Tab-separated table of C-alpha atoms in Angstrom:
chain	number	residue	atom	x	y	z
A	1	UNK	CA	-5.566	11.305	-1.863
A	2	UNK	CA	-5.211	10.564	-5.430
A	3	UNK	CA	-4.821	7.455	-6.960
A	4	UNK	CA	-0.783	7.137	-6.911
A	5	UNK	CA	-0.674	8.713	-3.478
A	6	UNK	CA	-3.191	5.636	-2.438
A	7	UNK	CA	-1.088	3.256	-4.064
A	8	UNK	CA	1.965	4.649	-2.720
A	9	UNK	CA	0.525	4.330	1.271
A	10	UNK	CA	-0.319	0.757	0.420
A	11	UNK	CA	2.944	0.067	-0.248
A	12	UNK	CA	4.243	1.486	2.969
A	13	UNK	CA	1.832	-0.801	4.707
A	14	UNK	CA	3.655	-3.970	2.659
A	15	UNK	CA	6.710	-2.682	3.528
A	16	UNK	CA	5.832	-2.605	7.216
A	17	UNK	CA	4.330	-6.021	7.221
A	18	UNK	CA	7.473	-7.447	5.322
A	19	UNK	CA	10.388	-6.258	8.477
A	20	UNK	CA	10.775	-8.896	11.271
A	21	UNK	CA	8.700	-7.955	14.165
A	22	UNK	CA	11.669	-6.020	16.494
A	23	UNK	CA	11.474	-3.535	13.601
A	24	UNK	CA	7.862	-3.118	14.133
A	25	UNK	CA	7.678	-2.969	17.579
A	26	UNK	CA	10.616	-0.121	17.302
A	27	UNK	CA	8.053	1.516	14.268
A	28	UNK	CA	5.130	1.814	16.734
A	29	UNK	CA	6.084	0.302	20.116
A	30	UNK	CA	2.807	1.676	21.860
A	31	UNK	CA	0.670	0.325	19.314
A	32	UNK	CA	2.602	-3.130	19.378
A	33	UNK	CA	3.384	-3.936	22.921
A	34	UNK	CA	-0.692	-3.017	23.375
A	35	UNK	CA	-2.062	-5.724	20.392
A	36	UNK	CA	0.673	-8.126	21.163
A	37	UNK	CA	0.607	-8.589	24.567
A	38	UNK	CA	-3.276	-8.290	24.670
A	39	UNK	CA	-3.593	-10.842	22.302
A	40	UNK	CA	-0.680	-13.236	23.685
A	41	UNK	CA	-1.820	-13.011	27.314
A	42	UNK	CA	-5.305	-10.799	28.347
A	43	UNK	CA	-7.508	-12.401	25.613
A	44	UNK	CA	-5.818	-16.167	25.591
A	45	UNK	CA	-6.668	-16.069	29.200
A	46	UNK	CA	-10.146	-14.087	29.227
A	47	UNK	CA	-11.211	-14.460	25.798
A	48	UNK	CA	-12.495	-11.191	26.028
A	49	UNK	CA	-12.082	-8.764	22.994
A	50	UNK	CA	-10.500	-4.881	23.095
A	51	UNK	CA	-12.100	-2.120	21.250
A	52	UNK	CA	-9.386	0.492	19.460
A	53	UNK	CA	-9.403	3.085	17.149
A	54	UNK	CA	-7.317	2.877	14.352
A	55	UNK	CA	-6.385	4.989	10.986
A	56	UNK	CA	-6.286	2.940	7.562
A	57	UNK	CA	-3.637	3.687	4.996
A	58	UNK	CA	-6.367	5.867	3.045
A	59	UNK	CA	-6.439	8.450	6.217
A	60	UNK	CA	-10.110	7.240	7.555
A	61	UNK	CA	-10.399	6.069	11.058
A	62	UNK	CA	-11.811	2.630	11.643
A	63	UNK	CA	-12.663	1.022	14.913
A	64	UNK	CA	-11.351	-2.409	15.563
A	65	UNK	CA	-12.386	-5.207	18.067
A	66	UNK	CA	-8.865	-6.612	18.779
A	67	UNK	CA	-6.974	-9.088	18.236
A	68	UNK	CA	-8.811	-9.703	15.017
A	69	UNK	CA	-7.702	-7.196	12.668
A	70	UNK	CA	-4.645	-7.029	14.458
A	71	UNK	CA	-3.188	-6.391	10.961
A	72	UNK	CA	-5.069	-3.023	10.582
A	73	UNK	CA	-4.345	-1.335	13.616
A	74	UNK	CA	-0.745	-1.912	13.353
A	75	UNK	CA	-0.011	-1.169	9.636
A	76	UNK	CA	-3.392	0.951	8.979
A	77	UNK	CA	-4.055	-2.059	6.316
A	78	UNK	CA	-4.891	-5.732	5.423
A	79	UNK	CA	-1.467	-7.149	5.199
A	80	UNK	CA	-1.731	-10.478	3.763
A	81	UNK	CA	-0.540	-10.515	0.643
A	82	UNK	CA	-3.535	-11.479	-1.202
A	83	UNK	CA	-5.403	-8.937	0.527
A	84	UNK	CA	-2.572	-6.135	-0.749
A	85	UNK	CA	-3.502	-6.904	-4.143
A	86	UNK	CA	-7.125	-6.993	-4.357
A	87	UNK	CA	-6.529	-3.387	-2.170
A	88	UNK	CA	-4.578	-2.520	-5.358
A	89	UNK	CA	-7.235	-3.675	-7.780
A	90	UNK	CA	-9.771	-1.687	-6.204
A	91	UNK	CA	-7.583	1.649	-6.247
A	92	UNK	CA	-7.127	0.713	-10.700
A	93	UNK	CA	-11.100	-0.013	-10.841
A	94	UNK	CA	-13.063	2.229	-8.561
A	95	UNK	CA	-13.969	5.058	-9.745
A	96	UNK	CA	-15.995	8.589	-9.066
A	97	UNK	CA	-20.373	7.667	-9.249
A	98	UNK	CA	-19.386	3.637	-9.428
A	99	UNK	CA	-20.994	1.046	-7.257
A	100	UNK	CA	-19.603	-1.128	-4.876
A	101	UNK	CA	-20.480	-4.327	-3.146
A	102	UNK	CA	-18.984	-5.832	-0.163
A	103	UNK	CA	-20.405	-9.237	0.766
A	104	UNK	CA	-18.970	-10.561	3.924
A	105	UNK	CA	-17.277	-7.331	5.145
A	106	UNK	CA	-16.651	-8.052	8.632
A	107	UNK	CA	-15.628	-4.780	10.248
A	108	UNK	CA	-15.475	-2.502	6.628
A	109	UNK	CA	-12.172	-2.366	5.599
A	110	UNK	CA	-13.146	-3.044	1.953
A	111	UNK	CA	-16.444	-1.222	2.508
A	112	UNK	CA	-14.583	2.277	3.636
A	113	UNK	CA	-12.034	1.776	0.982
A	114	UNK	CA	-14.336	1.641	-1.530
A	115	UNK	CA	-16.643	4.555	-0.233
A	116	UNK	CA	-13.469	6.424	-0.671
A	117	UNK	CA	-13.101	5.648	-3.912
A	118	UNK	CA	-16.699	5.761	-5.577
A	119	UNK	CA	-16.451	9.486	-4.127
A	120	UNK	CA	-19.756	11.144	-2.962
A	121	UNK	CA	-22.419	10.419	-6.107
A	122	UNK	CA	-20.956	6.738	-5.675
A	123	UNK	CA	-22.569	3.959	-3.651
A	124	UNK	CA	-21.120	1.424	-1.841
A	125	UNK	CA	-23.381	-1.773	-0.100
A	126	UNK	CA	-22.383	-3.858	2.706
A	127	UNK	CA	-23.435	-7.187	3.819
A	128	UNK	CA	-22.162	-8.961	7.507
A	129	UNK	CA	-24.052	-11.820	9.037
A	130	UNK	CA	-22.559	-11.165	12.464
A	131	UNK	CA	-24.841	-9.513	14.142
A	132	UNK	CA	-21.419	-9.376	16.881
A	133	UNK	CA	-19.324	-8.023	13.903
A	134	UNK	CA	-21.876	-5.679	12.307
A	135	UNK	CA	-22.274	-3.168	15.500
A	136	UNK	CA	-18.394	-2.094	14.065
A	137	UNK	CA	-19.335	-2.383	10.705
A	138	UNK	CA	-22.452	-0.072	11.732
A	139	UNK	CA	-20.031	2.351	13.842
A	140	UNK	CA	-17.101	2.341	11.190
A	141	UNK	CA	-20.038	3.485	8.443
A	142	UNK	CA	-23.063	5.117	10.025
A	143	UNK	CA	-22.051	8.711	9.219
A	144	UNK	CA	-20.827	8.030	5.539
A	145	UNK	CA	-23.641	9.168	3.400
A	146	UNK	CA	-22.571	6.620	0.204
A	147	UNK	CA	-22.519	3.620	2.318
A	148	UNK	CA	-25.497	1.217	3.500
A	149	UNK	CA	-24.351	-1.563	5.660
A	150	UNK	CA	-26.810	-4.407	6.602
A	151	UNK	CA	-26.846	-6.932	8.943
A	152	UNK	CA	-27.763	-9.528	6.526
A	153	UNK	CA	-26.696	-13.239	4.966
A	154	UNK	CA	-26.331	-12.915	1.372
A	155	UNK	CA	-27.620	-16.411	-0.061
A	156	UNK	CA	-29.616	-18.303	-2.901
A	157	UNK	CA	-32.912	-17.802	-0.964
A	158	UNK	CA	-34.599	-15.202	1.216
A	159	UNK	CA	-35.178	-16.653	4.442
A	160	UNK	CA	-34.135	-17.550	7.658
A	161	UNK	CA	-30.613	-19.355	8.261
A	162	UNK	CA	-28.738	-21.082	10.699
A	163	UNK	CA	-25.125	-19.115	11.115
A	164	UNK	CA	-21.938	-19.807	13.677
A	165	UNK	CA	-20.414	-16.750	15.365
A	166	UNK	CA	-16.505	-17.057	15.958
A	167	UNK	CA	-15.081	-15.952	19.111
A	168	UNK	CA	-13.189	-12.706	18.145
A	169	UNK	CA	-9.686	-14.170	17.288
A	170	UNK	CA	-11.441	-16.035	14.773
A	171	UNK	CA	-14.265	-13.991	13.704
A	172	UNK	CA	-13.800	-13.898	9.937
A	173	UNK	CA	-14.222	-17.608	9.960
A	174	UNK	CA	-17.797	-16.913	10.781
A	175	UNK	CA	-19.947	-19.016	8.513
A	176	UNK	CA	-22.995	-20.728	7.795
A	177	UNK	CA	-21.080	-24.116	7.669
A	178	UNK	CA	-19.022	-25.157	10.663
A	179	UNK	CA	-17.494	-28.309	9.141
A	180	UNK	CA	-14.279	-27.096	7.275
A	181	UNK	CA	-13.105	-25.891	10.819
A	182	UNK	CA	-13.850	-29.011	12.743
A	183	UNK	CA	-10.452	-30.672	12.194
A	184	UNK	CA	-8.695	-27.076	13.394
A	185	UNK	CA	-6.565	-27.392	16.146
A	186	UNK	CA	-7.712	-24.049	17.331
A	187	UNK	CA	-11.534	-25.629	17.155
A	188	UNK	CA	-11.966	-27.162	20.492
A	189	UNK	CA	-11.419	-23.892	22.144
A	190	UNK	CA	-12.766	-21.250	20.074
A	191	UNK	CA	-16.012	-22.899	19.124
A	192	UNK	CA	-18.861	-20.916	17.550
A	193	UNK	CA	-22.469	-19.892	18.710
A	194	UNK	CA	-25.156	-20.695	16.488
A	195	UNK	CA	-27.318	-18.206	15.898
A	196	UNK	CA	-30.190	-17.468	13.384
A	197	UNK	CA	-30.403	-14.394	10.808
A	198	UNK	CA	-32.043	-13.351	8.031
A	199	UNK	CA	-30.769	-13.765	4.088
A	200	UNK	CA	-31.809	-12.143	1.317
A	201	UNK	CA	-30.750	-12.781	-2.267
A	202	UNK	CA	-28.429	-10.165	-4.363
A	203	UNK	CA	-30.596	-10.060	-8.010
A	204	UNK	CA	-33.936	-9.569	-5.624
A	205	UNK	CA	-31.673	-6.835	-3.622
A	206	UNK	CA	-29.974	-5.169	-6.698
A	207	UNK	CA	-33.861	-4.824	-8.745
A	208	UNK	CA	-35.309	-3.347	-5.607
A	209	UNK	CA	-32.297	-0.680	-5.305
A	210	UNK	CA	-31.993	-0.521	-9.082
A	211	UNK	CA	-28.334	-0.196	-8.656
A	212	UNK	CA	-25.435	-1.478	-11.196
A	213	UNK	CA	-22.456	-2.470	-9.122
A	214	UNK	CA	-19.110	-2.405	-11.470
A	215	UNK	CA	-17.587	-4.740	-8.616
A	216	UNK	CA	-18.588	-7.673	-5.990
A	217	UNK	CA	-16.369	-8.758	-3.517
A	218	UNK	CA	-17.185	-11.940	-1.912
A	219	UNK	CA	-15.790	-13.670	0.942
A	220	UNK	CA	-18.381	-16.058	2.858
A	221	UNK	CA	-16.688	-18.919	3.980
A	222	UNK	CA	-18.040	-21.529	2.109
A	223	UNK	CA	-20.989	-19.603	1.033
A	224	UNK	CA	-19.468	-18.699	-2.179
A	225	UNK	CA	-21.779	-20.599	-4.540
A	226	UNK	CA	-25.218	-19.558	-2.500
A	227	UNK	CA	-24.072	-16.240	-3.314
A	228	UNK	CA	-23.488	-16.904	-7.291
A	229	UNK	CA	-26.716	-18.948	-7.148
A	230	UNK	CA	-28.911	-15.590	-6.203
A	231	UNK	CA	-27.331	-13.243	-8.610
A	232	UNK	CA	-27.452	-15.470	-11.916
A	233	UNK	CA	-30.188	-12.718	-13.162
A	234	UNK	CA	-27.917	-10.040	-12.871
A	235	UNK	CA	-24.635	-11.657	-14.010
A	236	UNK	CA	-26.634	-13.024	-17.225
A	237	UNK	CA	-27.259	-9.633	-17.973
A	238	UNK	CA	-24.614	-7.200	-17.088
A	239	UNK	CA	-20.920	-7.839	-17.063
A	240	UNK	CA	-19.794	-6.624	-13.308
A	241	UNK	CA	-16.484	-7.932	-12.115
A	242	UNK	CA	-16.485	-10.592	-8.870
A	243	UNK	CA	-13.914	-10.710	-6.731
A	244	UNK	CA	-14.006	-13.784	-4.660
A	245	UNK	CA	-11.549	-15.376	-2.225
A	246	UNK	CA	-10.947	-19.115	-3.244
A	247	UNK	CA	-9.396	-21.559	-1.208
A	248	UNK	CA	-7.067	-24.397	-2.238
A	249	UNK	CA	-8.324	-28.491	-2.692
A	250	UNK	CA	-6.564	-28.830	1.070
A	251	UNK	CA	-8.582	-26.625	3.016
A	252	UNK	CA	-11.657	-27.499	1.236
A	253	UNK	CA	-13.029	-25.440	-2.021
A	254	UNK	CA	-16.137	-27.789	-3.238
A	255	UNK	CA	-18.674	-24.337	-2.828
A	256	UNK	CA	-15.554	-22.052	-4.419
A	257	UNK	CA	-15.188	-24.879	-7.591
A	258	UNK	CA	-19.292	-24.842	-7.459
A	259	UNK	CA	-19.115	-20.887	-7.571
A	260	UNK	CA	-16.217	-21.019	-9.978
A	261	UNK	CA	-18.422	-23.448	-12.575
A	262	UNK	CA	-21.750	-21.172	-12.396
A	263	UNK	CA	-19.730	-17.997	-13.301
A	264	UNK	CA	-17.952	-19.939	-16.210
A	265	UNK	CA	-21.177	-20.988	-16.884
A	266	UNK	CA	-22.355	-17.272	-17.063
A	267	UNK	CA	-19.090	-16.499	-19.877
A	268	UNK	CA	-16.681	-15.469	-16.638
A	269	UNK	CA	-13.263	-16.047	-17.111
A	270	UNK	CA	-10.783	-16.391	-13.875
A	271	UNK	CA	-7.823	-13.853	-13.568
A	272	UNK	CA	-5.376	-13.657	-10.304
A	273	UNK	CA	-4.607	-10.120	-9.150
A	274	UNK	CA	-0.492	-9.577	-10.070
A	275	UNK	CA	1.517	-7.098	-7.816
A	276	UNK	CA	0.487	-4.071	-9.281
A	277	UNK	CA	-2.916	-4.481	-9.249
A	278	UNK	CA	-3.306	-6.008	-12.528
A	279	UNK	CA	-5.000	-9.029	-13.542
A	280	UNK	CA	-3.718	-12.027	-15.506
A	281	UNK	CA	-6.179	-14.823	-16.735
A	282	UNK	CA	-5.244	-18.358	-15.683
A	283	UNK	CA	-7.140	-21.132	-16.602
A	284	UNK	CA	-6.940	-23.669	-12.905
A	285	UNK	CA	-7.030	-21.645	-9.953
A	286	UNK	CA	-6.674	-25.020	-8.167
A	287	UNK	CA	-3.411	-25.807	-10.065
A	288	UNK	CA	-2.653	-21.919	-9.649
A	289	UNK	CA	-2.562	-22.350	-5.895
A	290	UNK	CA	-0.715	-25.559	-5.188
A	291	UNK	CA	2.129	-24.191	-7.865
A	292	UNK	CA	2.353	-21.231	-5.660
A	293	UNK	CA	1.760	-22.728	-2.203
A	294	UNK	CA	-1.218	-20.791	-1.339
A	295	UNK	CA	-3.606	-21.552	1.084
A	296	UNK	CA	-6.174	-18.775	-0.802
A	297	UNK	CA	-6.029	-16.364	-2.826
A	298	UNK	CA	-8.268	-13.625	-4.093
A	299	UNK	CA	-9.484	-14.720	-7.278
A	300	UNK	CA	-10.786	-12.031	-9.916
A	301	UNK	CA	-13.389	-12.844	-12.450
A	302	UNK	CA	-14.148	-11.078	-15.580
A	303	UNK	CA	-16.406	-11.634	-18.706
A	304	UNK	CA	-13.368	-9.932	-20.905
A	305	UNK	CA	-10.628	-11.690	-21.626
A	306	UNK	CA	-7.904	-9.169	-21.611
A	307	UNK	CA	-9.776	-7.964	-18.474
A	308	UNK	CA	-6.591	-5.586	-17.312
């Protein structure tokens, strides 16, 4: 598929996520009735997640654990908004021989979107914690020659680090820091296991592999500004575009306004991602996402101003 043909299945998978959920269930009744009432009754009561096969809106399969990604297997794509738009973004900015980094790519759906995109001479790198979440990540990418997926924490140091494991409803709250979710309602039953794993630092990573990644997308839970911290090197000197999720002052973004600062620091300027894919520079993400009601958003920096 070409670019317009990409951008054109996207939009079915907005348009899907946008009818009430009768008109889903009547789109793909097998495929609903099975998430749904997994989700609703089998894993509420066993806690137990269901592998599936599914096909993304950019015609590669992907394995799922269900019911996270719930999204996926029923519209072939992320369907949060937010999510939507940085999918867009990648389709205007990805192109033929670039590189690609995912950090925090839970089960690949950015990774194998982007391997599509960077083509064959292309490269895309992958980073999940989980070691839970990386056997998909591993199955989803294995066989794709211009993707290397590791089962590492991306941080400030190389070491050894203390990370919580999600049950699988919640698995892409997995993070190093437990303490934003404490006050969740959903907390008290789904709590994490703490396991240790391994972290490595991007600049060390990126000299080894003497690679030049034109994007970064980040989404760490609260590990945002370890992850800035161990690629100042290569930010100083090149001019790659990082695509972060940020959350709002409510659910806690000290690490995202710590992140935020070291990039600004570095001559970054912040941009949201508009419907089309587009950026437009704002200059207060907080104030951007209390004057739109957003929880998060997917927040683009770029060293050029008119970065669109």
């Amino acid at each position: 598929m070409n670019k317009i043909e990409l951008i054109q299945q996207l939009d079915k998978v907005e348009k899907i996520a946008s009818v009430s959920r009768f008109k889903r269930m009547l789109m793909h009744p097998f495929k609903y009735f099975n998430s749904i009432i997994f989700r609703e009754v089998i894993y509420k009561r066993k806690k137990v997640s269901k592998k599936v096969l599914s096909k993304t809106f950019f015609d590669t399969n992907m394995h799922l654990l269900l019911p996270s990604s719930t999204d996926i297997y029923l519209t072939g794509g992320k369907s949060h908004d937010s999510e939507i738009r940085l999918a867009k973004f990648l389709i205007n900015n990805l192109k033929n021989d670039d590189s690609f980094v995912d950090v925090g790519a839970h089960y690949g759906y950015f990774t194998l979107l982007g391997s599509k995109l960077v083509g064959n001479n292309g490269k895309v790198y992958s980073f999940e914690a989980s070691p839970t979440t990386y056997r998909i990540l591993n199955e989803n990418t294995h066989q794709k020659s211009n993707i290397n997926a590791f089962n590492l924490a991306v941080s400030d140091e190389v070491s050894t680090l203390k990370f919580h494991e999600f049950p699988n409803l919640y698995s892409e709250y997995n993070t190093l820091d437990i303490n934003q979710f404490k006050n969740k309602t959903w907390f008290s039953e789904y709590k994490p296991k703490e396991i240790i794993i391994k972290s490595i630092t991007l600049d060390n990573f990126l000299h080894n592999k003497k690679v030049c990644p034109k994007i970064f997308k980040i989404d760490v839970e609260g590990a945002e500004n370890k992850v800035i911290n161990g690629l100042r090197d290569y930010l100083t000197e090149n001019s790659p575009f990082i695509a972060m999720e940020y959350l709002s002052e409510e659910r806690g973004n000290e690490e995202h306004q710590k992140a935020e600062s070291k990039l600004n620091s570095l001559g970054y300027f912040s941009f949201v991602i508009d419907k089309s894919g587009n950026l437009r520079k704002i200059d207060f993400i907080s104030k951007y996402l209390q004057e739109n009601n957003l929880e998060s958003d997917n927040i683009v920096f770029s060293k050029k101003v008119n970065a669109s």
